[in-house]
């Protein structure tokens, strides 16, 4: 009797493992790239004009044939525009670029521009690691061909998953960038999964969207990097950022700023957030007014 009971238990354990494996393998893009969260994120995207910012949306076609959308906010007046650094922004794994317009305050505060980007919001396609890397490269090519933007200093800034996109883009195009800023980014997806889904910790070998920033960051050789870390991050343990900081071997400066009350998604609301970026940019990239 006991034997049969044990056998059932074993079958049950196998069934659960197989089910979890299938779920993880099949739905990891949906889990990782939660472009439909919050509800409506793929249909309603706030416009810069709602925040008093220049409202220009560009539609770019990636080399794999998808149309992606991005807001491009250029300072008025060509002289001013050419002297302001360009910030290309990669947002985190939920929502869309409209949700990040509060960060575009950088536009007014530091005379810079923000170009949020993604296969998110109204952009076509379903985000994947390969696709987001192509999107980022497409954005860079757009900037490098733009009559004004091609003359400006260029900074990549990414939040969380966007930080992984930014590290990857800079590592592959270092000569085109003047600085990198990452915020609450993880070492890699397989190293993050056990923290977020403890039940899946033995199945991380099934993760095919890996974003191995702990490797990629080593290929950023000379660009200065600013690390912004929320110490109350409930999603990505702040230790991941600390390790990325340690691993980075850039010969440009490494600057660490942490926010004791910041959580995963509200770093930009913490005291000193914009000032930290302004100081880093002023010291390492461009003298701002
Ligand atoms: C994340 O923060 C932004 C502000 O930067 C906000 O607009 C957005 O709604 C937040 N998203 C979630 C899922 O909390
Ligand atoms: C980073 O390096 C410093 C100095 O080598 C060390 O004290 C610290 O524990 C390291 N932190 C992490 C998270 O590895
Ligand atoms: C963090 O929150 C605590 C408690 O609300 C407060 O005393 C402290 O000043 C805050 N720290 C910062 C840097 O804002």
Short mmCIF file of C-alpha atoms and ligand atoms in Angstrom, two decimals:
data_model
loop_
_atom_site.label_atom_id
_atom_site.label_comp_id
_atom_site.label_asym_id
_atom_site.label_seq_id
_atom_site.Cartn_x
_atom_site.Cartn_y
_atom_site.Cartn_z
CA UNK A 1 0.00 0.00 0.00
CA UNK A 2 2.71 2.43 1.03
CA UNK A 3 4.57 1.59 -2.18
CA UNK A 4 1.61 2.55 -4.33
CA UNK A 5 1.21 5.76 -2.41
CA UNK A 6 4.88 6.60 -2.99
CA UNK A 7 4.52 5.79 -6.65
CA UNK A 8 1.59 8.19 -6.97
CA UNK A 9 3.61 10.83 -5.21
CA UNK A 10 6.43 10.29 -7.66
CA UNK A 11 4.07 10.51 -10.67
CA UNK A 12 2.61 13.66 -9.22
CA UNK A 13 6.05 15.21 -8.73
CA UNK A 14 7.03 14.33 -12.29
CA UNK A 15 3.77 15.74 -13.67
CA UNK A 16 4.26 19.00 -11.79
CA UNK A 17 7.87 19.30 -12.98
CA UNK A 18 6.89 18.64 -16.58
CA UNK A 19 4.04 21.15 -16.37
CA UNK A 20 6.27 23.83 -14.84
CA UNK A 21 8.99 23.15 -17.43
CA UNK A 22 6.53 23.49 -20.29
CA UNK A 23 5.09 26.66 -18.82
CA UNK A 24 8.52 28.17 -18.28
CA UNK A 25 9.78 27.18 -21.70
CA UNK A 26 6.70 28.27 -23.60
CA UNK A 27 5.68 31.37 -21.71
CA UNK A 28 8.99 32.84 -20.61
CA UNK A 29 8.77 35.66 -23.13
CA UNK A 30 5.33 36.56 -21.75
CA UNK A 31 6.70 36.42 -18.21
CA UNK A 32 9.85 38.35 -18.94
CA UNK A 33 8.50 40.91 -21.40
CA UNK A 34 5.21 41.83 -19.75
CA UNK A 35 4.30 44.29 -22.49
CA UNK A 36 0.58 43.85 -21.77
CA UNK A 37 0.92 44.93 -18.15
CA UNK A 38 -0.61 47.19 -16.87
CA UNK A 39 -3.75 46.37 -18.90
CA UNK A 40 -4.03 48.43 -22.05
CA UNK A 41 -0.27 48.98 -22.42
CA UNK A 42 -0.35 47.72 -26.01
CA UNK A 43 -3.15 50.00 -27.06
CA UNK A 44 -2.92 53.22 -25.07
CA UNK A 45 0.40 55.10 -25.01
CA UNK A 46 0.65 58.52 -23.37
CA UNK A 47 1.96 61.31 -25.59
CA UNK A 48 4.79 63.70 -24.70
CA UNK A 49 2.43 66.67 -25.20
CA UNK A 50 0.52 65.49 -22.13
CA UNK A 51 3.68 66.36 -20.19
CA UNK A 52 4.39 69.59 -22.03
CA UNK A 53 7.18 68.01 -24.09
CA UNK A 54 7.76 68.18 -27.87
CA UNK A 55 5.50 65.58 -29.40
CA UNK A 56 7.29 63.79 -32.20
CA UNK A 57 6.92 60.09 -32.80
CA UNK A 58 9.10 58.33 -35.35
CA UNK A 59 8.40 54.95 -36.86
CA UNK A 60 11.50 52.94 -37.75
CA UNK A 61 11.70 49.69 -39.65
CA UNK A 62 14.04 47.09 -38.19
CA UNK A 63 16.18 44.87 -40.41
CA UNK A 64 13.86 41.97 -39.58
CA UNK A 65 10.95 43.98 -40.90
CA UNK A 66 9.08 45.26 -37.84
CA UNK A 67 7.85 48.80 -37.40
CA UNK A 68 8.90 50.18 -34.04
CA UNK A 69 7.90 53.49 -32.55
CA UNK A 70 9.87 55.95 -30.55
CA UNK A 71 9.46 59.47 -29.21
CA UNK A 72 12.20 61.82 -30.28
CA UNK A 73 12.44 65.03 -28.31
CA UNK A 74 14.85 67.50 -29.80
CA UNK A 75 15.67 70.82 -28.19
CA UNK A 76 14.33 73.83 -30.02
CA UNK A 77 16.99 75.80 -31.88
CA UNK A 78 19.70 73.99 -33.81
CA UNK A 79 22.67 75.36 -31.82
CA UNK A 80 21.16 74.37 -28.52
CA UNK A 81 20.15 71.00 -29.94
CA UNK A 82 23.63 70.14 -31.21
CA UNK A 83 25.19 71.03 -27.89
CA UNK A 84 22.83 68.92 -25.80
CA UNK A 85 23.68 65.29 -25.18
CA UNK A 86 21.28 62.69 -26.52
CA UNK A 87 19.98 60.11 -24.10
CA UNK A 88 18.60 56.96 -25.63
CA UNK A 89 16.34 55.30 -23.10
CA UNK A 90 15.43 51.67 -22.72
CA UNK A 91 12.63 51.04 -20.29
CA UNK A 92 11.86 48.14 -17.98
CA UNK A 93 9.94 44.94 -18.71
CA UNK A 94 6.38 46.21 -18.16
CA UNK A 95 4.28 48.99 -19.63
CA UNK A 96 5.33 51.18 -22.56
CA UNK A 97 7.29 54.32 -23.32
CA UNK A 98 4.33 56.53 -22.40
CA UNK A 99 4.59 55.31 -18.81
CA UNK A 100 8.18 56.57 -18.69
CA UNK A 101 7.52 60.12 -19.78
CA UNK A 102 8.08 61.37 -16.21
CA UNK A 103 11.74 60.51 -16.80
CA UNK A 104 11.72 62.76 -19.82
CA UNK A 105 12.00 65.54 -17.25
CA UNK A 106 15.66 65.15 -18.14
CA UNK A 107 14.67 66.97 -21.29
CA UNK A 108 13.85 70.15 -19.45
CA UNK A 109 16.28 69.75 -16.58
CA UNK A 110 19.41 68.93 -18.53
CA UNK A 111 18.55 70.01 -22.05
CA UNK A 112 18.88 66.49 -23.28
CA UNK A 113 16.64 64.27 -25.30
CA UNK A 114 14.99 61.02 -24.60
CA UNK A 115 14.21 58.38 -27.14
CA UNK A 116 12.37 55.59 -25.41
CA UNK A 117 12.27 52.45 -27.48
CA UNK A 118 10.83 48.98 -27.52
CA UNK A 119 8.77 46.26 -29.22
CA UNK A 120 6.23 47.42 -26.71
CA UNK A 121 3.25 49.76 -26.76
CA UNK A 122 2.10 50.32 -30.33
CA UNK A 123 5.29 48.90 -31.88
CA UNK A 124 4.91 45.74 -33.90
CA UNK A 125 6.17 42.35 -32.93
CA UNK A 126 6.59 40.35 -29.80
CA UNK A 127 9.62 41.23 -27.69
CA UNK A 128 12.48 38.72 -27.55
CA UNK A 129 16.14 39.06 -26.60
CA UNK A 130 17.22 38.92 -30.23
CA UNK A 131 14.46 41.33 -31.32
CA UNK A 132 15.16 43.93 -28.64
CA UNK A 133 18.85 43.92 -29.59
CA UNK A 134 17.90 44.56 -33.23
CA UNK A 135 15.49 47.32 -32.16
CA UNK A 136 18.27 48.98 -30.17
CA UNK A 137 20.68 48.81 -33.09
CA UNK A 138 17.99 50.28 -35.37
CA UNK A 139 17.58 53.18 -32.97
CA UNK A 140 21.34 53.78 -32.93
CA UNK A 141 21.48 53.81 -36.73
CA UNK A 142 18.63 56.33 -36.78
CA UNK A 143 20.53 58.60 -34.37
CA UNK A 144 23.77 58.30 -36.33
CA UNK A 145 22.01 59.35 -39.55
CA UNK A 146 19.95 62.14 -38.03
CA UNK A 147 21.14 65.63 -39.15
CA UNK A 148 21.24 66.98 -35.57
CA UNK A 149 21.49 63.94 -33.33
CA UNK A 150 24.53 62.55 -35.15
CA UNK A 151 26.59 65.51 -33.88
CA UNK A 152 25.68 65.16 -30.23
CA UNK A 153 27.21 63.30 -27.33
CA UNK A 154 25.39 60.02 -26.86
CA UNK A 155 24.34 58.34 -23.62
CA UNK A 156 22.55 55.01 -23.26
CA UNK A 157 20.27 54.75 -20.25
CA UNK A 158 18.34 51.63 -19.26
CA UNK A 159 16.08 50.64 -16.41
CA UNK A 160 16.04 47.02 -15.27
CA UNK A 161 15.71 44.88 -18.42
CA UNK A 162 16.35 48.07 -20.38
CA UNK A 163 19.73 48.24 -18.63
CA UNK A 164 20.56 44.85 -20.14
CA UNK A 165 19.59 46.20 -23.57
CA UNK A 166 21.75 49.31 -22.99
CA UNK A 167 24.80 47.32 -21.84
CA UNK A 168 24.49 45.07 -24.86
CA UNK A 169 24.15 47.97 -27.30
CA UNK A 170 27.10 49.90 -25.84
CA UNK A 171 29.30 46.80 -25.72
CA UNK A 172 28.73 46.27 -29.45
CA UNK A 173 29.12 49.93 -30.45
CA UNK A 174 31.42 51.44 -27.88
CA UNK A 175 33.00 53.98 -30.22
CA UNK A 176 29.58 55.59 -30.73
CA UNK A 177 28.79 56.18 -27.05
CA UNK A 178 30.02 58.67 -24.46
CA UNK A 179 28.37 57.18 -21.37
CA UNK A 180 26.19 54.39 -20.04
CA UNK A 181 23.66 54.64 -17.20
CA UNK A 182 22.00 51.56 -15.75
CA UNK A 183 19.31 51.37 -13.09
CA UNK A 184 18.21 48.28 -11.11
CA UNK A 185 19.55 45.86 -13.72
CA UNK A 186 20.09 42.15 -13.08
CA UNK A 187 23.19 39.99 -13.64
CA UNK A 188 21.29 37.60 -15.94
CA UNK A 189 17.80 36.11 -16.19
CA UNK A 190 18.89 32.64 -14.96
CA UNK A 191 20.41 34.29 -11.87
CA UNK A 192 17.23 36.27 -11.27
CA UNK A 193 14.66 33.49 -11.73
CA UNK A 194 15.37 31.66 -8.43
CA UNK A 195 14.73 34.91 -6.58
CA UNK A 196 11.41 35.74 -8.30
CA UNK A 197 10.08 32.18 -8.80
CA UNK A 198 11.70 29.94 -6.16
CA UNK A 199 9.67 26.97 -7.48
CA UNK A 200 11.48 27.23 -10.81
CA UNK A 201 15.01 27.37 -9.41
CA UNK A 202 15.93 23.89 -10.68
CA UNK A 203 14.59 24.63 -14.13
CA UNK A 204 16.72 27.66 -14.99
CA UNK A 205 18.50 25.65 -17.67
CA UNK A 206 15.28 26.06 -19.71
CA UNK A 207 15.67 29.83 -19.77
CA UNK A 208 16.49 30.84 -23.34
CA UNK A 209 16.14 34.60 -22.84
CA UNK A 210 19.29 34.98 -20.79
CA UNK A 211 20.50 38.61 -20.98
CA UNK A 212 23.90 37.81 -19.49
CA UNK A 213 24.87 41.31 -18.48
CA UNK A 214 27.51 40.00 -16.08
CA UNK A 215 29.40 38.87 -19.20
CA UNK A 216 28.46 41.67 -21.57
CA UNK A 217 29.50 44.47 -19.21
CA UNK A 218 33.10 43.25 -19.46
CA UNK A 219 33.09 44.28 -23.11
CA UNK A 220 32.45 47.89 -22.18
CA UNK A 221 36.10 48.91 -22.06
CA UNK A 222 36.30 52.69 -21.78
CA UNK A 223 32.85 54.31 -21.56
CA UNK A 224 32.05 55.86 -18.14
CA UNK A 225 29.21 54.05 -16.34
CA UNK A 226 26.73 55.33 -13.74
CA UNK A 227 25.08 52.66 -11.57
CA UNK A 228 21.76 53.70 -10.00
CA UNK A 229 20.55 51.22 -7.41
CA UNK A 230 17.36 51.19 -5.33
CA UNK A 231 18.19 49.47 -2.07
CA UNK A 232 14.55 48.45 -1.45
CA UNK A 233 14.16 46.89 -4.90
CA UNK A 234 11.59 44.11 -4.39
CA UNK A 235 12.14 42.53 -7.84
CA UNK A 236 15.86 42.60 -8.59
CA UNK A 237 17.98 42.09 -5.45
CA UNK A 238 20.25 45.16 -5.16
CA UNK A 239 23.20 42.76 -4.86
CA UNK A 240 22.93 42.25 -8.63
CA UNK A 241 23.77 45.90 -9.25
CA UNK A 242 26.61 45.79 -6.73
CA UNK A 243 28.09 42.81 -8.56
CA UNK A 244 27.73 44.45 -11.96
CA UNK A 245 29.59 47.42 -10.51
CA UNK A 246 32.35 45.15 -9.26
CA UNK A 247 32.61 43.17 -12.47
CA UNK A 248 32.80 46.22 -14.74
CA UNK A 249 36.36 46.91 -15.82
CA UNK A 250 35.76 50.08 -17.79
CA UNK A 251 38.73 52.42 -17.83
CA UNK A 252 36.22 55.30 -17.85
CA UNK A 253 34.91 56.12 -14.38
CA UNK A 254 32.43 53.91 -12.53
CA UNK A 255 30.04 55.93 -10.38
CA UNK A 256 27.77 54.27 -7.83
CA UNK A 257 24.62 55.97 -6.47
CA UNK A 258 22.13 54.18 -4.27
CA UNK A 259 18.74 55.24 -2.97
CA UNK A 260 17.88 53.87 0.45
CA UNK A 261 14.11 54.15 0.05
CA UNK A 262 13.89 53.40 -3.67
CA UNK A 263 11.97 50.35 -4.97
CA UNK A 264 12.20 48.72 -8.38
CA UNK A 265 10.05 51.14 -10.30
CA UNK A 266 10.25 54.40 -8.37
CA UNK A 267 13.95 55.28 -8.45
CA UNK A 268 13.24 58.39 -10.49
CA UNK A 269 11.03 59.69 -7.69
CA UNK A 270 13.83 59.47 -5.09
CA UNK A 271 15.64 62.53 -3.79
CA UNK A 272 18.80 63.14 -5.74
CA UNK A 273 17.93 60.96 -8.73
CA UNK A 274 18.05 63.62 -11.42
CA UNK A 275 20.89 65.41 -9.64
CA UNK A 276 22.98 62.21 -9.68
CA UNK A 277 22.53 61.92 -13.43
CA UNK A 278 23.23 65.61 -13.97
CA UNK A 279 26.43 65.43 -11.92
CA UNK A 280 27.63 62.31 -13.74
CA UNK A 281 26.92 63.87 -17.14
CA UNK A 282 28.57 67.14 -16.16
CA UNK A 283 31.71 65.43 -14.84
CA UNK A 284 32.11 62.88 -17.60
CA UNK A 285 30.26 63.83 -20.74
CA UNK A 286 29.28 67.41 -21.22
CA UNK A 287 29.29 70.68 -19.31
CA UNK A 288 25.61 71.48 -18.76
CA UNK A 289 24.32 74.96 -17.99
C1 LIG B 1 6.52 52.68 -13.19
O1 LIG B 1 6.92 54.02 -13.01
C2 LIG B 1 6.45 54.92 -14.01
C3 LIG B 1 7.08 56.27 -13.71
O2 LIG B 1 8.42 56.22 -14.02
C4 LIG B 1 4.94 54.94 -13.97
O3 LIG B 1 4.44 55.81 -14.97
C5 LIG B 1 4.42 53.53 -14.22
O4 LIG B 1 3.01 53.50 -14.12
C6 LIG B 1 5.00 52.55 -13.23
N1 LIG B 1 4.65 51.23 -13.65
C7 LIG B 1 4.20 50.31 -12.81
C8 LIG B 1 3.87 48.99 -13.41
O5 LIG B 1 4.09 50.53 -11.62
C1 LIG B 2 32.76 44.37 -4.49
O1 LIG B 2 34.16 44.51 -4.29
C2 LIG B 2 34.49 45.02 -3.01
C3 LIG B 2 35.99 45.28 -2.98
O2 LIG B 2 36.71 44.31 -3.69
C4 LIG B 2 34.04 44.01 -1.95
O3 LIG B 2 34.35 44.52 -0.66
C5 LIG B 2 32.55 43.78 -2.08
O4 LIG B 2 32.13 42.79 -1.18
C6 LIG B 2 32.19 43.38 -3.49
N1 LIG B 2 30.73 43.32 -3.59
C7 LIG B 2 30.09 42.40 -4.28
C8 LIG B 2 28.60 42.48 -4.27
O5 LIG B 2 30.66 41.53 -4.90
C1 LIG B 3 14.01 57.19 3.81
O1 LIG B 3 12.85 57.03 4.59
C2 LIG B 3 13.05 57.31 5.96
C3 LIG B 3 11.76 56.96 6.69
O2 LIG B 3 10.63 57.48 6.02
C4 LIG B 3 13.44 58.78 6.13
O3 LIG B 3 13.67 59.07 7.48
C5 LIG B 3 14.72 59.05 5.34
O4 LIG B 3 15.06 60.41 5.39
C6 LIG B 3 14.53 58.62 3.88
N1 LIG B 3 15.80 58.74 3.19
C7 LIG B 3 15.97 59.48 2.09
C8 LIG B 3 17.35 59.49 1.52
O5 LIG B 3 15.09 60.11 1.55
#
